């Protein structure tokens, strides 16, 4: 059984910062409403010249440098995203931009759970001895898919990218995980395809269209997160043979401060162990966990050997938790 370690992190965000006051010029809202209901104060938005693969590549370069390897050492690249530049996937573009010519590359779509699902996927390849060096990126630009006239969703999201490097390691730092999906609640949160019938010739009609902007039942998603995430974390802790007291950091998908607080409260994890940076980035979907992780690591708050419980949750519905110790 090969040991697994997460040895590097990196992140990248667009430079344009849009605060709540600026949004109140666009839709009927206020800084007070957004801040008190979500904890979000500002978010970064990508300009038309910035591609998803460009910010994903930047985040990846930072993670690779921290891990102390070269792009050519990477065996596999997983890009967790729901807003790829190309519907066929953007991981290969990132591979080319990095010059990671040996790496196999593919996209993984699991919305806001994408990073945790990617982490577990990457861990299996190392565990089985198939690959030694894996780059996992979580990147999203939901600004492309938000209805900017819908105040109930447009205030929530921001753009960004985060990445980690997982490596085969003498010491095993991977402690446990649990993943879940429930398609019966699929209509709570969607960027759904909408097409119109187009008759090619008699007897052959196909559909042509594009994706409809984000639709969300906010209260349903809130209830789902607060109920299901503590359950899945408890299951992962059980698998890791750990108690809540053994957790140094709770690193949740940065959806909403009230969701973070409620989950931490249910798990009896004190606020000082709960990582939160959504005030400055909003909900960056698959990017939110590695973005927050990278910030804490670079500020020296997360130290080698610290035990981190991470959990993603979102559209699908999908949710999951993974537990690991930071560093080699
Ligand atoms: N500014 C001002 N008023 C608003 C805004 C806004 N931006 N958005 C909605 N409102 C209004 C509504 O129209 C409603 O008005 P009404 O009572 O006159 O109809 C009122 O505020 C209350 O709306 P609710 O939807 O009941 O507000 P709620 O307290 O549920 O808060 C929120 C909404 C913040 C979205 C909450 O439901 C939530 O946090 N849900 C979780 C969703 C989430 O985090 N999604 C992220 C994506 S999913 C993921 O990452 C897991």
JSON list of C-alpha atoms in Angstrom, two decimals, residues 1-8 119-120 123-124 126-127 165-177 236 239-242 246 248 293 302-310 321-328:
[
{"chain": "A", "resi": 1, "resn": "UNK", "atom": "CA", "xyz": [0.00, 0.00, 0.00]},
{"chain": "A", "resi": 2, "resn": "UNK", "atom": "CA", "xyz": [1.60, 3.26, -1.13]},
{"chain": "A", "resi": 3, "resn": "UNK", "atom": "CA", "xyz": [1.52, 6.23, 1.25]},
{"chain": "A", "resi": 4, "resn": "UNK", "atom": "CA", "xyz": [-0.04, 9.48, 0.06]},
{"chain": "A", "resi": 5, "resn": "UNK", "atom": "CA", "xyz": [0.96, 13.06, 0.90]},
{"chain": "A", "resi": 6, "resn": "UNK", "atom": "CA", "xyz": [-0.22, 16.48, -0.23]},
{"chain": "A", "resi": 7, "resn": "UNK", "atom": "CA", "xyz": [3.01, 18.36, -0.73]},
{"chain": "A", "resi": 8, "resn": "UNK", "atom": "CA", "xyz": [2.15, 21.62, -2.45]},
{"chain": "A", "resi": 119, "resn": "UNK", "atom": "CA", "xyz": [-8.83, 14.49, -4.08]},
{"chain": "A", "resi": 120, "resn": "UNK", "atom": "CA", "xyz": [-10.33, 11.05, -3.45]},
{"chain": "A", "resi": 123, "resn": "UNK", "atom": "CA", "xyz": [-5.60, 9.32, -3.84]},
{"chain": "A", "resi": 124, "resn": "UNK", "atom": "CA", "xyz": [-6.81, 6.02, -5.33]},
{"chain": "A", "resi": 126, "resn": "UNK", "atom": "CA", "xyz": [-1.46, 6.74, -5.76]},
{"chain": "A", "resi": 127, "resn": "UNK", "atom": "CA", "xyz": [-2.70, 4.10, -3.32]},
{"chain": "A", "resi": 165, "resn": "UNK", "atom": "CA", "xyz": [0.10, 18.25, -5.68]},
{"chain": "A", "resi": 166, "resn": "UNK", "atom": "CA", "xyz": [-0.39, 14.74, -4.28]},
{"chain": "A", "resi": 167, "resn": "UNK", "atom": "CA", "xyz": [2.65, 12.45, -4.15]},
{"chain": "A", "resi": 168, "resn": "UNK", "atom": "CA", "xyz": [3.49, 8.89, -3.27]},
{"chain": "A", "resi": 169, "resn": "UNK", "atom": "CA", "xyz": [5.19, 9.18, 0.12]},
{"chain": "A", "resi": 170, "resn": "UNK", "atom": "CA", "xyz": [6.94, 6.95, 2.65]},
{"chain": "A", "resi": 171, "resn": "UNK", "atom": "CA", "xyz": [4.70, 8.25, 5.41]},
{"chain": "A", "resi": 172, "resn": "UNK", "atom": "CA", "xyz": [0.97, 7.91, 4.75]},
{"chain": "A", "resi": 173, "resn": "UNK", "atom": "CA", "xyz": [-0.82, 11.21, 5.32]},
{"chain": "A", "resi": 174, "resn": "UNK", "atom": "CA", "xyz": [-4.19, 10.14, 3.89]},
{"chain": "A", "resi": 175, "resn": "UNK", "atom": "CA", "xyz": [-6.52, 9.18, 6.70]},
{"chain": "A", "resi": 176, "resn": "UNK", "atom": "CA", "xyz": [-10.01, 8.58, 5.34]},
{"chain": "A", "resi": 177, "resn": "UNK", "atom": "CA", "xyz": [-12.90, 9.74, 3.18]},
{"chain": "A", "resi": 236, "resn": "UNK", "atom": "CA", "xyz": [-15.00, 9.99, 7.44]},
{"chain": "A", "resi": 239, "resn": "UNK", "atom": "CA", "xyz": [-13.10, 5.61, 8.94]},
{"chain": "A", "resi": 240, "resn": "UNK", "atom": "CA", "xyz": [-9.97, 7.53, 9.93]},
{"chain": "A", "resi": 241, "resn": "UNK", "atom": "CA", "xyz": [-10.35, 6.31, 13.51]},
{"chain": "A", "resi": 242, "resn": "UNK", "atom": "CA", "xyz": [-10.25, 9.93, 14.68]},
{"chain": "A", "resi": 246, "resn": "UNK", "atom": "CA", "xyz": [-8.05, 15.29, 16.82]},
{"chain": "A", "resi": 248, "resn": "UNK", "atom": "CA", "xyz": [-6.76, 20.82, 13.70]},
{"chain": "A", "resi": 293, "resn": "UNK", "atom": "CA", "xyz": [-6.09, 25.91, 1.91]},
{"chain": "A", "resi": 302, "resn": "UNK", "atom": "CA", "xyz": [-1.53, 25.30, 8.55]},
{"chain": "A", "resi": 303, "resn": "UNK", "atom": "CA", "xyz": [1.70, 23.54, 9.50]},
{"chain": "A", "resi": 304, "resn": "UNK", "atom": "CA", "xyz": [3.20, 20.23, 8.36]},
{"chain": "A", "resi": 305, "resn": "UNK", "atom": "CA", "xyz": [1.48, 17.37, 10.17]},
{"chain": "A", "resi": 306, "resn": "UNK", "atom": "CA", "xyz": [-1.72, 19.31, 10.93]},
{"chain": "A", "resi": 307, "resn": "UNK", "atom": "CA", "xyz": [-4.87, 17.20, 10.54]},
{"chain": "A", "resi": 308, "resn": "UNK", "atom": "CA", "xyz": [-7.36, 18.73, 8.11]},
{"chain": "A", "resi": 309, "resn": "UNK", "atom": "CA", "xyz": [-10.95, 17.66, 7.59]},
{"chain": "A", "resi": 310, "resn": "UNK", "atom": "CA", "xyz": [-12.24, 18.94, 4.29]},
{"chain": "A", "resi": 321, "resn": "UNK", "atom": "CA", "xyz": [-15.39, 14.59, 3.15]},
{"chain": "A", "resi": 322, "resn": "UNK", "atom": "CA", "xyz": [-11.69, 13.70, 3.16]},
{"chain": "A", "resi": 323, "resn": "UNK", "atom": "CA", "xyz": [-9.19, 13.73, 6.01]},
{"chain": "A", "resi": 324, "resn": "UNK", "atom": "CA", "xyz": [-5.45, 14.15, 5.63]},
{"chain": "A", "resi": 325, "resn": "UNK", "atom": "CA", "xyz": [-2.38, 15.55, 7.34]},
{"chain": "A", "resi": 326, "resn": "UNK", "atom": "CA", "xyz": [-0.71, 18.44, 5.57]},
{"chain": "A", "resi": 327, "resn": "UNK", "atom": "CA", "xyz": [2.73, 17.97, 4.07]},
{"chain": "A", "resi": 328, "resn": "UNK", "atom": "CA", "xyz": [5.17, 15.11, 3.57]}
]
